[in-house]
Short mmCIF file of C-alpha atoms in Angstrom, two decimals:
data_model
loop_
_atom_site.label_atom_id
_atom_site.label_comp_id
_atom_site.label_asym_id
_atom_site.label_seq_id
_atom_site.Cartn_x
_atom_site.Cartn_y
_atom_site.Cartn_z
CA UNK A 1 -24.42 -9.64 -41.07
CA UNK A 2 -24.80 -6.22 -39.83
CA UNK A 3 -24.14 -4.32 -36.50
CA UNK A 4 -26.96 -5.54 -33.79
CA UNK A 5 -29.25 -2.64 -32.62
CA UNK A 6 -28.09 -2.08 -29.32
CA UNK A 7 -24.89 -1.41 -30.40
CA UNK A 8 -25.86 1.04 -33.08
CA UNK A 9 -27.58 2.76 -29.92
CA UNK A 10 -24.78 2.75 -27.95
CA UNK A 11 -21.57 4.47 -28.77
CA UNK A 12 -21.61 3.80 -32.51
CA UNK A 13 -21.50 7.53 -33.29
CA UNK A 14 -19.16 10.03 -30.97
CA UNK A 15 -21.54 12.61 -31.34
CA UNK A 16 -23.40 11.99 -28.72
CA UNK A 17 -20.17 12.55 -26.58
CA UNK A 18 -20.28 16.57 -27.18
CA UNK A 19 -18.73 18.86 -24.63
CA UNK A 20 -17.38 15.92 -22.66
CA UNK A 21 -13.78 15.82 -21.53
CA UNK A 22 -12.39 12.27 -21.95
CA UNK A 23 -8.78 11.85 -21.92
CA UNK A 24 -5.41 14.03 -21.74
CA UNK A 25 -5.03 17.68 -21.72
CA UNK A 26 -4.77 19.20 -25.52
CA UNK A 27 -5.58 15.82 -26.74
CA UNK A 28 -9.51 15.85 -25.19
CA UNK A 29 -11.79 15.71 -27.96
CA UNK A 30 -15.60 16.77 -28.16
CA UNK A 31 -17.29 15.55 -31.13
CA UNK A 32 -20.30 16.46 -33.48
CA UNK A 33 -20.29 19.89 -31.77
CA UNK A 34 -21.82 21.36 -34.63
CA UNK A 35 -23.20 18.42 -36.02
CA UNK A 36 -21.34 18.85 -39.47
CA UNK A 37 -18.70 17.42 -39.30
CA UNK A 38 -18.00 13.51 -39.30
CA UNK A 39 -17.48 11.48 -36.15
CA UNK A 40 -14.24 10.14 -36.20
CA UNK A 41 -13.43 6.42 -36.09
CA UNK A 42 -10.81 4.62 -33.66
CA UNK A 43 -10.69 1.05 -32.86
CA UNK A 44 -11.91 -1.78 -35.47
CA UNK A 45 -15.00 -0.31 -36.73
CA UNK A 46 -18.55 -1.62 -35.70
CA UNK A 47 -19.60 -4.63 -34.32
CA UNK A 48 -21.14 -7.47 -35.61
CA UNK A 49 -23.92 -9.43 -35.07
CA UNK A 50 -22.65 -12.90 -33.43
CA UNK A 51 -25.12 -15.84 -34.93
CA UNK A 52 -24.83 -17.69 -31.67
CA UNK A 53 -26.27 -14.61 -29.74
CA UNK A 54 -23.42 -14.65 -27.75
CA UNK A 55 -20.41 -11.70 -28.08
CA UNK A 56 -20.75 -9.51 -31.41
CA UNK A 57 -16.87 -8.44 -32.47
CA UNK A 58 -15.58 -5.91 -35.20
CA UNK A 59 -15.63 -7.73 -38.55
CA UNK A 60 -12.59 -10.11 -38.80
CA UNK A 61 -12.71 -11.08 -35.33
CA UNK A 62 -13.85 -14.54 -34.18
CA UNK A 63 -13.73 -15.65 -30.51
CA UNK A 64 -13.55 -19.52 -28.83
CA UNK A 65 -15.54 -20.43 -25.79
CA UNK A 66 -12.18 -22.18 -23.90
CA UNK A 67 -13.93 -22.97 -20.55
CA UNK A 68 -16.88 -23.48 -19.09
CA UNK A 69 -18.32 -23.27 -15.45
CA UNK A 70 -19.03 -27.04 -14.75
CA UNK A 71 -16.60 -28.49 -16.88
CA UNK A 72 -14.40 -31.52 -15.58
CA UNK A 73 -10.62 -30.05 -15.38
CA UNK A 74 -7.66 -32.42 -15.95
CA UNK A 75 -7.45 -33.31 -12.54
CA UNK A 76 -10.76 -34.14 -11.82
CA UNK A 77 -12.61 -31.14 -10.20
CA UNK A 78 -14.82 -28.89 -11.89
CA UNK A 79 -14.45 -25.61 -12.99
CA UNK A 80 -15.64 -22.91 -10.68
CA UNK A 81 -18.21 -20.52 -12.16
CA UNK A 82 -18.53 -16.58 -11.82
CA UNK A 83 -14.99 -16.08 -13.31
CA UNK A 84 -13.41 -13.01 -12.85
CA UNK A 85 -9.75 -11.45 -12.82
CA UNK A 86 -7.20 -13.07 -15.01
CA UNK A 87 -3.56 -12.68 -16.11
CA UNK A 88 -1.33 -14.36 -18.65
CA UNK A 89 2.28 -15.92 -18.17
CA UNK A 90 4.70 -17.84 -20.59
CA UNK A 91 4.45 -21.53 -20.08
CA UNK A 92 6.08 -24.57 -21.05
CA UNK A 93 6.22 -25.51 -24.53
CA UNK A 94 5.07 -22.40 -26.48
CA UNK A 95 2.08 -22.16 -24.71
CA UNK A 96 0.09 -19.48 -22.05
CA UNK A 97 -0.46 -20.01 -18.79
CA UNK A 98 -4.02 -18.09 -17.86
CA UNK A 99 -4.68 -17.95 -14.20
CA UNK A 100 -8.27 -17.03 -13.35
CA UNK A 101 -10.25 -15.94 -9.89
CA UNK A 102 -13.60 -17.31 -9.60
CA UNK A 103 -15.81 -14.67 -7.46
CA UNK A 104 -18.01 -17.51 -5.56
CA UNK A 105 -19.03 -16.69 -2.27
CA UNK A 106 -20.07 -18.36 0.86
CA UNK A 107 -20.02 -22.07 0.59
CA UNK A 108 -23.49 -23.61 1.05
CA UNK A 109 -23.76 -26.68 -0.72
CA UNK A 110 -23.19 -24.69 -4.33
CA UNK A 111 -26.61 -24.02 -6.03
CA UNK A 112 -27.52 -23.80 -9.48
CA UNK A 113 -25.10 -21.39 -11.35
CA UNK A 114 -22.94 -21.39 -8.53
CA UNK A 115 -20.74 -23.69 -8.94
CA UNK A 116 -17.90 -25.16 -7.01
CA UNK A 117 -15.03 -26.96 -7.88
CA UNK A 118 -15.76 -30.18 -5.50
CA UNK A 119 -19.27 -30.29 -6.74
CA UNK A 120 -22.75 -28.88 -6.05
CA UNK A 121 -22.46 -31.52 -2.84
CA UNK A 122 -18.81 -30.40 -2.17
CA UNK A 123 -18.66 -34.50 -2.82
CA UNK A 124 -14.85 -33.99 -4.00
CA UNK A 125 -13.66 -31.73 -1.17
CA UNK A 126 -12.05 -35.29 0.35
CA UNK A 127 -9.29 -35.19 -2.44
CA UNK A 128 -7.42 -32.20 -1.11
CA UNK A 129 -5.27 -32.41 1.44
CA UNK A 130 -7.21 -30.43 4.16
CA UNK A 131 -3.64 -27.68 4.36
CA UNK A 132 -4.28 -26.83 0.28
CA UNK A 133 -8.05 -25.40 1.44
CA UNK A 134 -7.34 -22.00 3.61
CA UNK A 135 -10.90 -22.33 4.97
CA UNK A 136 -12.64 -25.43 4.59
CA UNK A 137 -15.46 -24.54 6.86
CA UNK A 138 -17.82 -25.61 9.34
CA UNK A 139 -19.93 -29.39 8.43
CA UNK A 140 -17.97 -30.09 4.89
CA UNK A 141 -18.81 -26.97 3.55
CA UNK A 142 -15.74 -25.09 2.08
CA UNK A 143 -15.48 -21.23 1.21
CA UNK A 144 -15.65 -21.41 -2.44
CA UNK A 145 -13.57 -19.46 -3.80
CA UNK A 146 -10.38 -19.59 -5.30
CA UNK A 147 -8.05 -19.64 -8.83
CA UNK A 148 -8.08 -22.21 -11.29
CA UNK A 149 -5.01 -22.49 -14.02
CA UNK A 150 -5.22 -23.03 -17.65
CA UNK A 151 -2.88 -24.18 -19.93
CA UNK A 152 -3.69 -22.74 -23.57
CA UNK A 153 -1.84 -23.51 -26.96
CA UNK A 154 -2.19 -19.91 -29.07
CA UNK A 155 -1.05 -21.72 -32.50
CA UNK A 156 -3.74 -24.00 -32.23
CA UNK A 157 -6.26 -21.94 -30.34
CA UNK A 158 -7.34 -24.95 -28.36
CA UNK A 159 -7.26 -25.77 -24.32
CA UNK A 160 -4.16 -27.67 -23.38
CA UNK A 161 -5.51 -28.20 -19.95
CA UNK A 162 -6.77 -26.89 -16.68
CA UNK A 163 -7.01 -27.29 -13.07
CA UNK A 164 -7.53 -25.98 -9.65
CA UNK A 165 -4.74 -23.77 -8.41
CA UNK A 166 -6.14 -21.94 -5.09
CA UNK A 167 -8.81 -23.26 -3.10
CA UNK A 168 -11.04 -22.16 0.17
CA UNK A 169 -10.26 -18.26 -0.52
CA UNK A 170 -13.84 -16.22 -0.88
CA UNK A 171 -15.17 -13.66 -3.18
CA UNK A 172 -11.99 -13.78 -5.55
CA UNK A 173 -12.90 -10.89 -7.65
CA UNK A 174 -9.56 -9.64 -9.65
CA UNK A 175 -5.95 -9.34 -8.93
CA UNK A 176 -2.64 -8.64 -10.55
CA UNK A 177 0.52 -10.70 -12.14
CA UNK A 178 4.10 -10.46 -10.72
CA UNK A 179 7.46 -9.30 -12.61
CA UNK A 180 8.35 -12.45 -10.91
CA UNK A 181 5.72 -14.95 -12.22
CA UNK A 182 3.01 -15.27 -10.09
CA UNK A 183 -0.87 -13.95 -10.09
CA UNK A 184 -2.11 -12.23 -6.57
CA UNK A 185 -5.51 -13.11 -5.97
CA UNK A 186 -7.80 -10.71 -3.93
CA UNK A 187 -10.90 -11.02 -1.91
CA UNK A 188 -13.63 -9.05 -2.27
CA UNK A 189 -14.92 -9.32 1.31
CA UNK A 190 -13.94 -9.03 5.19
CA UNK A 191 -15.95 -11.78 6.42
CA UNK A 192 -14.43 -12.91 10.01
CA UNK A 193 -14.57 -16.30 11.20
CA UNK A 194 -18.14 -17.28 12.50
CA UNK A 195 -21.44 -18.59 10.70
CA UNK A 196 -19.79 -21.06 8.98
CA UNK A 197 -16.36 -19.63 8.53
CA UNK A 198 -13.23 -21.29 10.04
CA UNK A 199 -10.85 -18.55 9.10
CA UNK A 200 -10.74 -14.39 8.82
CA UNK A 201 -11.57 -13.30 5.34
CA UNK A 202 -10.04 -10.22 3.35
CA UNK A 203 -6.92 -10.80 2.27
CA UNK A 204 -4.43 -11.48 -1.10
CA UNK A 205 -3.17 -14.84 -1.82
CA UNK A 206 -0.27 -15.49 -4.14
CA UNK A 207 -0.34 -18.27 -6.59
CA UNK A 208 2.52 -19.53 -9.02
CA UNK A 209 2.04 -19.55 -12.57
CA UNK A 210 3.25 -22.80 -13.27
CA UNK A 211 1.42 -25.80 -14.56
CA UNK A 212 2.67 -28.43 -12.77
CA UNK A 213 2.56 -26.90 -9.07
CA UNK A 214 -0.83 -28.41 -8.07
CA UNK A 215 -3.09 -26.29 -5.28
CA UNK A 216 -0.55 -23.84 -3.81
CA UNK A 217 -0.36 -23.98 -0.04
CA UNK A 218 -2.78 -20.55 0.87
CA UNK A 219 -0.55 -17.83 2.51
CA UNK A 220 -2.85 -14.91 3.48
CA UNK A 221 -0.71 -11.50 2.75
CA UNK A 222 -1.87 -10.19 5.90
CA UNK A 223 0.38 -7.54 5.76
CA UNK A 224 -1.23 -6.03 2.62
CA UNK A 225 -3.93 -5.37 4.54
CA UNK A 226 -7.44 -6.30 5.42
CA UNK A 227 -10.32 -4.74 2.86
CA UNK A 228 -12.52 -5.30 0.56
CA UNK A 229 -9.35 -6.25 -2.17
CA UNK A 230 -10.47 -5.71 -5.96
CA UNK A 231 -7.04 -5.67 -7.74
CA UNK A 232 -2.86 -4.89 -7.92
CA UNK A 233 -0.21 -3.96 -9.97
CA UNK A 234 3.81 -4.38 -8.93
CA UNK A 235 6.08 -1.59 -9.78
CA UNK A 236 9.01 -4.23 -11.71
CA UNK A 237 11.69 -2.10 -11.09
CA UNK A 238 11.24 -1.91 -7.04
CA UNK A 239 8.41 -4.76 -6.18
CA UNK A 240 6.31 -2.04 -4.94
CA UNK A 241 2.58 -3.47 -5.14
CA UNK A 242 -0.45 -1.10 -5.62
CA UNK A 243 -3.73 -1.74 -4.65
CA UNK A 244 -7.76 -0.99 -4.87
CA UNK A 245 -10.32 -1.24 -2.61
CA UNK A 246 -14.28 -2.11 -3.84
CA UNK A 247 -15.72 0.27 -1.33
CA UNK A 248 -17.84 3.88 -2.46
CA UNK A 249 -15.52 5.59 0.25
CA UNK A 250 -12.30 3.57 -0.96
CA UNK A 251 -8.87 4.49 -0.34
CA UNK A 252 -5.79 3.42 -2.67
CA UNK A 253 -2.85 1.81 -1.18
CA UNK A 254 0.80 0.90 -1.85
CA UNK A 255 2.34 -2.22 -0.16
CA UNK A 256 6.55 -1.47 -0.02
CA UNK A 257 7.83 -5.00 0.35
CA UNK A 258 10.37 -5.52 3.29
CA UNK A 259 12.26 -7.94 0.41
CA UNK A 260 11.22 -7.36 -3.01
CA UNK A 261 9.34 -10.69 -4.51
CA UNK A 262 8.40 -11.73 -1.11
CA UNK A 263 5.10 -10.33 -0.14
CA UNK A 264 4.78 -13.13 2.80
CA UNK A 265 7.99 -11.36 4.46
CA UNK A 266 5.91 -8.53 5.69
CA UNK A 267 6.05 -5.06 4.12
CA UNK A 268 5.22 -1.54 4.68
CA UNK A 269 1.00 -0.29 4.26
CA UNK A 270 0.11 2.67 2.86
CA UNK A 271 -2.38 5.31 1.36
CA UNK A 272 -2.46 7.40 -1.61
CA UNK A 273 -2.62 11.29 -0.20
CA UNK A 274 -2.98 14.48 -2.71
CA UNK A 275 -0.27 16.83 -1.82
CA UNK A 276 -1.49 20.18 -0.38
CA UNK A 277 -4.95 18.74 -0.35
CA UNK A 278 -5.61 16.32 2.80
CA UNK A 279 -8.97 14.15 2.72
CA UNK A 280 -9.50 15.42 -1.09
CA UNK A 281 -13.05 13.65 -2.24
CA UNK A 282 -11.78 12.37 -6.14
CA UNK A 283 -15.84 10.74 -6.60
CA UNK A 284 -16.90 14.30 -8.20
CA UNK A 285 -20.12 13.08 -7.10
CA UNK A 286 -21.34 16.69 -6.14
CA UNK A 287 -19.41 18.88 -8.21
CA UNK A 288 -15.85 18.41 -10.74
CA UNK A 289 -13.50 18.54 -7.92
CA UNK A 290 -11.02 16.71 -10.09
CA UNK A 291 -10.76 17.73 -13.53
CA UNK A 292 -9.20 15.79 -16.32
CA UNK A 293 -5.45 15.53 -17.40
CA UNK A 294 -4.66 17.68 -14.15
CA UNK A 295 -1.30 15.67 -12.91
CA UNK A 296 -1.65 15.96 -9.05
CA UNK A 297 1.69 15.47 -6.72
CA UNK A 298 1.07 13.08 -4.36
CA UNK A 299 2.22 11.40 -0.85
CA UNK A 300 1.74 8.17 0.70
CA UNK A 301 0.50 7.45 4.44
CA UNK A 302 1.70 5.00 6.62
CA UNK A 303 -0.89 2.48 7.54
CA UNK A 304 -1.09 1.20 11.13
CA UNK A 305 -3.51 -1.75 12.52
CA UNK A 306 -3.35 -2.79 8.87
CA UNK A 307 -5.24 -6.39 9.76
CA UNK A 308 -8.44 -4.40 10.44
CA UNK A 309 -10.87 -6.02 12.60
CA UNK A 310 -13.43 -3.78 12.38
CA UNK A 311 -13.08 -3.06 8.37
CA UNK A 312 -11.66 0.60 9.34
CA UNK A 313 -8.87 1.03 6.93
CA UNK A 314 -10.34 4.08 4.92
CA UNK A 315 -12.01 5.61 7.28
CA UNK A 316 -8.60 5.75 9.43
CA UNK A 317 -6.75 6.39 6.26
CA UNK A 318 -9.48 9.55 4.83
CA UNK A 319 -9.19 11.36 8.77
CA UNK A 320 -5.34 11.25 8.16
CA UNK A 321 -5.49 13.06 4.69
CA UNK A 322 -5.65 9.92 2.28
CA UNK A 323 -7.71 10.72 -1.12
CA UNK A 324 -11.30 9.19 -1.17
CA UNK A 325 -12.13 6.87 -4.80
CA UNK A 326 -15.36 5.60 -5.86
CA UNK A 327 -15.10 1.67 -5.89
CA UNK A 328 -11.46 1.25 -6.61
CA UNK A 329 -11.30 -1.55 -9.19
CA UNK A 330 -9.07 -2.91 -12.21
CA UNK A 331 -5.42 -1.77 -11.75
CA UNK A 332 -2.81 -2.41 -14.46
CA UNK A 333 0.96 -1.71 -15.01
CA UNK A 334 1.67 -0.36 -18.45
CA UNK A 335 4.26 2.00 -19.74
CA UNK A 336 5.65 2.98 -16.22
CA UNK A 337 1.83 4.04 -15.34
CA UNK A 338 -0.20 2.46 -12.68
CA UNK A 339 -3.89 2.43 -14.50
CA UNK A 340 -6.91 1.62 -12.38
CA UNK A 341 -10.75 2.39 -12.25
CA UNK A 342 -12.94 3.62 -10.07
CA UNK A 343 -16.55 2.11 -11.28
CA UNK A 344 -18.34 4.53 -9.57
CA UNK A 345 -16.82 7.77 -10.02
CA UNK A 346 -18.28 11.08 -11.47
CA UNK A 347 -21.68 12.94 -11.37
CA UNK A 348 -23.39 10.50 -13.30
CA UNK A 349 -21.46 7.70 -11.65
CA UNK A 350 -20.84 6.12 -14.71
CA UNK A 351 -17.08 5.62 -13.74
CA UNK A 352 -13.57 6.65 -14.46
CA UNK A 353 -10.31 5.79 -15.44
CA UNK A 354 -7.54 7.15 -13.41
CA UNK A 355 -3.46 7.27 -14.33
CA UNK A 356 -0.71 7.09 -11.63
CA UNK A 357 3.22 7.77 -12.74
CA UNK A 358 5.62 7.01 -9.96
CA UNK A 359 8.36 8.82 -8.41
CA UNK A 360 11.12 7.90 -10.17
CA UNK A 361 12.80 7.72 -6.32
CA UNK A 362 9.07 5.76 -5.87
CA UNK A 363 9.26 4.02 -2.10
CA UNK A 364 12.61 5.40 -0.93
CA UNK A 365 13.56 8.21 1.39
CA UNK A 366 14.35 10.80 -1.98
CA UNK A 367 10.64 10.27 -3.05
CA UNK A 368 9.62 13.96 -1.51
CA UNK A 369 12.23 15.94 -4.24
CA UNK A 370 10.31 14.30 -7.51
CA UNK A 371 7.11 13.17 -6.17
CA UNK A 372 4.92 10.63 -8.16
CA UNK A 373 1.65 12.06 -9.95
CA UNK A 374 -1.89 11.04 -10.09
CA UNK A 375 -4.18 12.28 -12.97
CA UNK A 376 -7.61 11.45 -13.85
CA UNK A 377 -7.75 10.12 -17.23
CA UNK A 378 -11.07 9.91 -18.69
CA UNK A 379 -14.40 10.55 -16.94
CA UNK A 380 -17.21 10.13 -19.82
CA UNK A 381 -20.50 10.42 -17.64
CA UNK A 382 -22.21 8.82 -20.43
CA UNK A 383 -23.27 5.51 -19.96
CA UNK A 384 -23.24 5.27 -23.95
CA UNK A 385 -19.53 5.58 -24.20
CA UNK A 386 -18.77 3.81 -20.41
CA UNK A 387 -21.04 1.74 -18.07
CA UNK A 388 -19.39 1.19 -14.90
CA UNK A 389 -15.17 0.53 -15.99
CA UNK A 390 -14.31 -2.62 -14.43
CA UNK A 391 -11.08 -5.08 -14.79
CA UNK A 392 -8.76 -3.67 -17.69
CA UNK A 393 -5.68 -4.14 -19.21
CA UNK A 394 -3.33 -2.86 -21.77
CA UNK A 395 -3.45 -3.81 -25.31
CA UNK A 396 -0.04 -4.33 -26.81
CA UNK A 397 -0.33 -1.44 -29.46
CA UNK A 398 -0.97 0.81 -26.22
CA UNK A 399 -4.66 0.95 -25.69
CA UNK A 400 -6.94 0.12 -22.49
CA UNK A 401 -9.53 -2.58 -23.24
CA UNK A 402 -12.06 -2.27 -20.23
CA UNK A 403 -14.32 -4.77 -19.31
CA UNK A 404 -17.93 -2.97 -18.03
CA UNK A 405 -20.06 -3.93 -15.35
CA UNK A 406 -22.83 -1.77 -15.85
CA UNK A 407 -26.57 -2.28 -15.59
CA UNK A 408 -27.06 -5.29 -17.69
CA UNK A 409 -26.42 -4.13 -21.33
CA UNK A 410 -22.44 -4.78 -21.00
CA UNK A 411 -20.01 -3.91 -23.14
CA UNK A 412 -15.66 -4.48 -23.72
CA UNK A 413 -14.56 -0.84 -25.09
CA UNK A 414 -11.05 0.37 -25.74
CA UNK A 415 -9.13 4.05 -25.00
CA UNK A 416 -6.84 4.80 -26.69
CA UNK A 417 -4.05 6.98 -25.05
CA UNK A 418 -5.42 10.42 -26.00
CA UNK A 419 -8.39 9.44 -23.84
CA UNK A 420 -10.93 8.28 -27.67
CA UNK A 421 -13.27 5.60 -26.82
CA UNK A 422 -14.03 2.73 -28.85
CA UNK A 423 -16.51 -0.92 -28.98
CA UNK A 424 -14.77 -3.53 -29.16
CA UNK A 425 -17.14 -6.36 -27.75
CA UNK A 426 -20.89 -6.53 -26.83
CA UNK A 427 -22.37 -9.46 -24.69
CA UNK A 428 -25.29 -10.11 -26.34
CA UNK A 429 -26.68 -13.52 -24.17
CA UNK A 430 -27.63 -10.99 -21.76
CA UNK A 431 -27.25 -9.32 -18.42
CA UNK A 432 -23.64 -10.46 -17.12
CA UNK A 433 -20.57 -8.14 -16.85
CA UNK A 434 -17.18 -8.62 -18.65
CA UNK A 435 -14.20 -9.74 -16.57
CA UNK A 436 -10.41 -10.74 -17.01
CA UNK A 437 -9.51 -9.14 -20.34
CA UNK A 438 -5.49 -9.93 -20.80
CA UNK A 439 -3.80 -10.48 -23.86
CA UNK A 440 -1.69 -13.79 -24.81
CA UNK A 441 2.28 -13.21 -24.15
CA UNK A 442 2.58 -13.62 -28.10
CA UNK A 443 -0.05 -10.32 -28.22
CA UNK A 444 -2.29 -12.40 -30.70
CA UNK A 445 -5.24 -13.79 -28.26
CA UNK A 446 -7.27 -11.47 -25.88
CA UNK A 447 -8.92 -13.50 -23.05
CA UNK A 448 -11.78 -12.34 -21.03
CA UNK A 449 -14.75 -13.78 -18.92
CA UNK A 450 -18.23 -13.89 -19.04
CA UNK A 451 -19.12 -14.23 -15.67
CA UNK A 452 -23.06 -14.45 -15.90
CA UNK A 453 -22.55 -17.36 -18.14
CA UNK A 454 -19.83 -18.74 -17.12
CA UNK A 455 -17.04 -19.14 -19.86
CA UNK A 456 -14.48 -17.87 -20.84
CA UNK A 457 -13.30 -16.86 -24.54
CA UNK A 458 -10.14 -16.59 -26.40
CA UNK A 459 -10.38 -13.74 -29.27
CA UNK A 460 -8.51 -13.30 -32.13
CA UNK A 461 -8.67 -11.52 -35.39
CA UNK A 462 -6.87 -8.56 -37.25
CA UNK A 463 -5.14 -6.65 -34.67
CA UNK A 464 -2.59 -4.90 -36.98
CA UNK A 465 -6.13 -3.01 -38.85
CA UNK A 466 -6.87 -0.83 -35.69
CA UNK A 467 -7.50 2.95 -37.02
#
């Protein structure tokens, strides 16, 4: 089998990434500058060619379709399509617990590719008790949205089971897990009540990682805020929860916990502000305002009015000195750094990766003396090397796998921590974005959607061979 041809056109050889700055100061690399000298190699080498058409992998690597949009669950609904954000969790017996947001939208009776978990008739919507479904809608039809929860055996590589977990949410793009054991589901969307809609739209939702829990009782986090969610990550050490926004003129935000672990207590809003530099624009959409590996100190705004009726949050939040992203998106906790990306950001708005390292007084009143610091990571501007960064997540040898969601051609690609980009997957069925990537407690399965068409895959292969 050899390497299909659209990944030998895209990002096979690092010489096309001359003169670009990609990762950490003194550890940037430009290569093929003179065009002598070899292209070096990182990651698991090229991809291959899947015989199903479906996702080409380095050789070695082999990948499981686990879960289909469609599918009958264990407890009798189907499984939502368009799935999106996912994390893992120890579960009972050995085996993972994967909790995963579907991204449906506005419930019309769910049409073809669309659909919901009670049916393209919402026929089984009479089997929940009405309190599990935060909005269930006007005439039977339910917001769609919501998390489903799988129950995977990693020895066996087989499905152990899966069922509904959140139901009547909207637009449940990604999210984050909890030190404490739980995923936070976001929506992508402020839709109010009207036209259909029984209930405000816009908010997080926590939901258990167990397996035996059944639908969880939705709890909007109202005081997290009211946006356009895309994703979190919790500080362990002091519950602190960061958060993106999917807006061009986004804002980042902080949510300090009035009890750590308790989100629905109530909690403290606020926004991401560059010392020294109110209202800084970090888009470099007209110019490198931002360059990277350049740690900038930061400060945090309180929020006020943080339920939003009129979808003002970042425009408050930029007039008061916050820093302005491009589509804030995936947002992962790794090695006491806050990783997220903004899909949108740079002159070619190809996207970046961006690095936040907290205070290590992060949240408390000694924060000023050591502030925290945030530093953009990689910005390729090269759609051959990054198409529009998406949901990521850390690898367990210390790498970002990023899931694109570009212009149809999409891709899984790894960075390592001196900012090198590598392939790692290639959806070859078509136009449809990666989504989810997370790796198995045990570090020896990477999950990750395929939200066009609708499954999701469990990949394994030689891990310990990465260059």
């Amino acid at each position: 089998m050899t390497a299909p041809q659209s990944a030998l056109s895209r990002r096979s050889f690092f010489g096309a990434a001359a003169g670009i700055s990609l990762g950490l100061t003194g550890l940037r690399r430009s290569y093929g500058l003179d065009g002598l000298l070899p292209a070096p190699a990182f990651g698991f080498g090229p991809l291959v060619d899947d015989p199903e058409a479906l996702l080409a992998l380095p050789e070695g690597f082999s990948y499981t379709v686990i879960s289909r949009a469609g599918e009958l669950m264990s407890d009798g609904f189907y499984v939502p399509a368009r799935h999106d954000g996912m994390a893992t969790f120890p579960g009972p017996d050995g085996f993972t617990l994967l909790v995963r947001n579907h991204e449906m939208n506005r419930g019309s009776p769910a049409v073809p590719g669309r659909l919901g978990a009670f049916g393209n008739d919402n026929e089984l919507l009479e089997r929940l008790d009405p309190g599990t479904v935060y909005d269930i809608g006007d005439g039977g039809r339910p917001a769609l949205g919501g998390t489903t929860t799988l129950l995977f055996d990693t020895r066996e590589q087989r499905l152990v089971g899966h069922r509904l977990s959140l139901a009547g949410t909207l637009v449940n793009c990604a999210g984050g897990p909890t030190p404490w054991g739980s995923w936070i589901s976001c929506e992508e969307t402020v839709d109010a009540v009207g036209q259909g809609r029984l209930q405000d739209h816009g908010y997080n939702f926590e939901v258990p990682a167990t397996w035996d829990g059944g639908v969880v009782t939705p709890v909007p986090l109202k005081a997290m805020g009211r946006f356009r969610h895309e994703a979190v990550a919790v500080h362990p050490a002091s519950g602190i929860v960061y958060e993106t926004e999917d807006r061009s003129d986004s804002l980042i935000y902080r949510f300090i916990p009035d009890r750590p672990g308790e989100l629905a207590r109530g909690g403290r809003l606020q926004a991401l502000r560059i010392l020294d530099q109110p209202s800084m624009d970090t888009r470099n959409w007209d110019g490198q305002t931002v360059r990277p590996g350049l740690p900038l100190a930061v400060a945090w705004i309180d929020m006020s009015d943080v339920e939003a009726p009129d979808d003002d949050l970042r425009s408050r939040g930029f007039e008061a000195g916050a820093a302005r992203f491009a589509r804030g998106e995936g947002m992962w906790w790794a090695n006491n750094t806050v990783y997220f990306a903004c899909t949108d950001g740079g002159d070619a708005r190809k996207g970046q990766i961006w690095s936040y390292v907290p205070s290590p007084y992060e949240g408390t009143s000694r924060e000023s003396e050591e502030p925290g610091t945030v530093e953009l990571f990689i910005e390729p501007n090269d759609g051959t090397l990054c198409e529009n960064a998406d949901n990521l997540t850390a690898a367990p040898w210390g790498d970002l796998i990023v899931c694109e969601d570009g212009t149809g051609d999409d891709y899984l690609f790894g960075v390592t921590p001196a900012g090198e980009i590598y392939n790692f997957g290639h959806n070859q069925a078509g136009n449809g974005e990666f989504a989810g990537s997370c790796f198995s407690p045990d570090g020896t399965t990477l999950f990750v959607n395929m939200q066009n068409q609708g499954l999701t895959v469990a990949i394994t292969g030689p891990w310990e061979q990465k260059v």
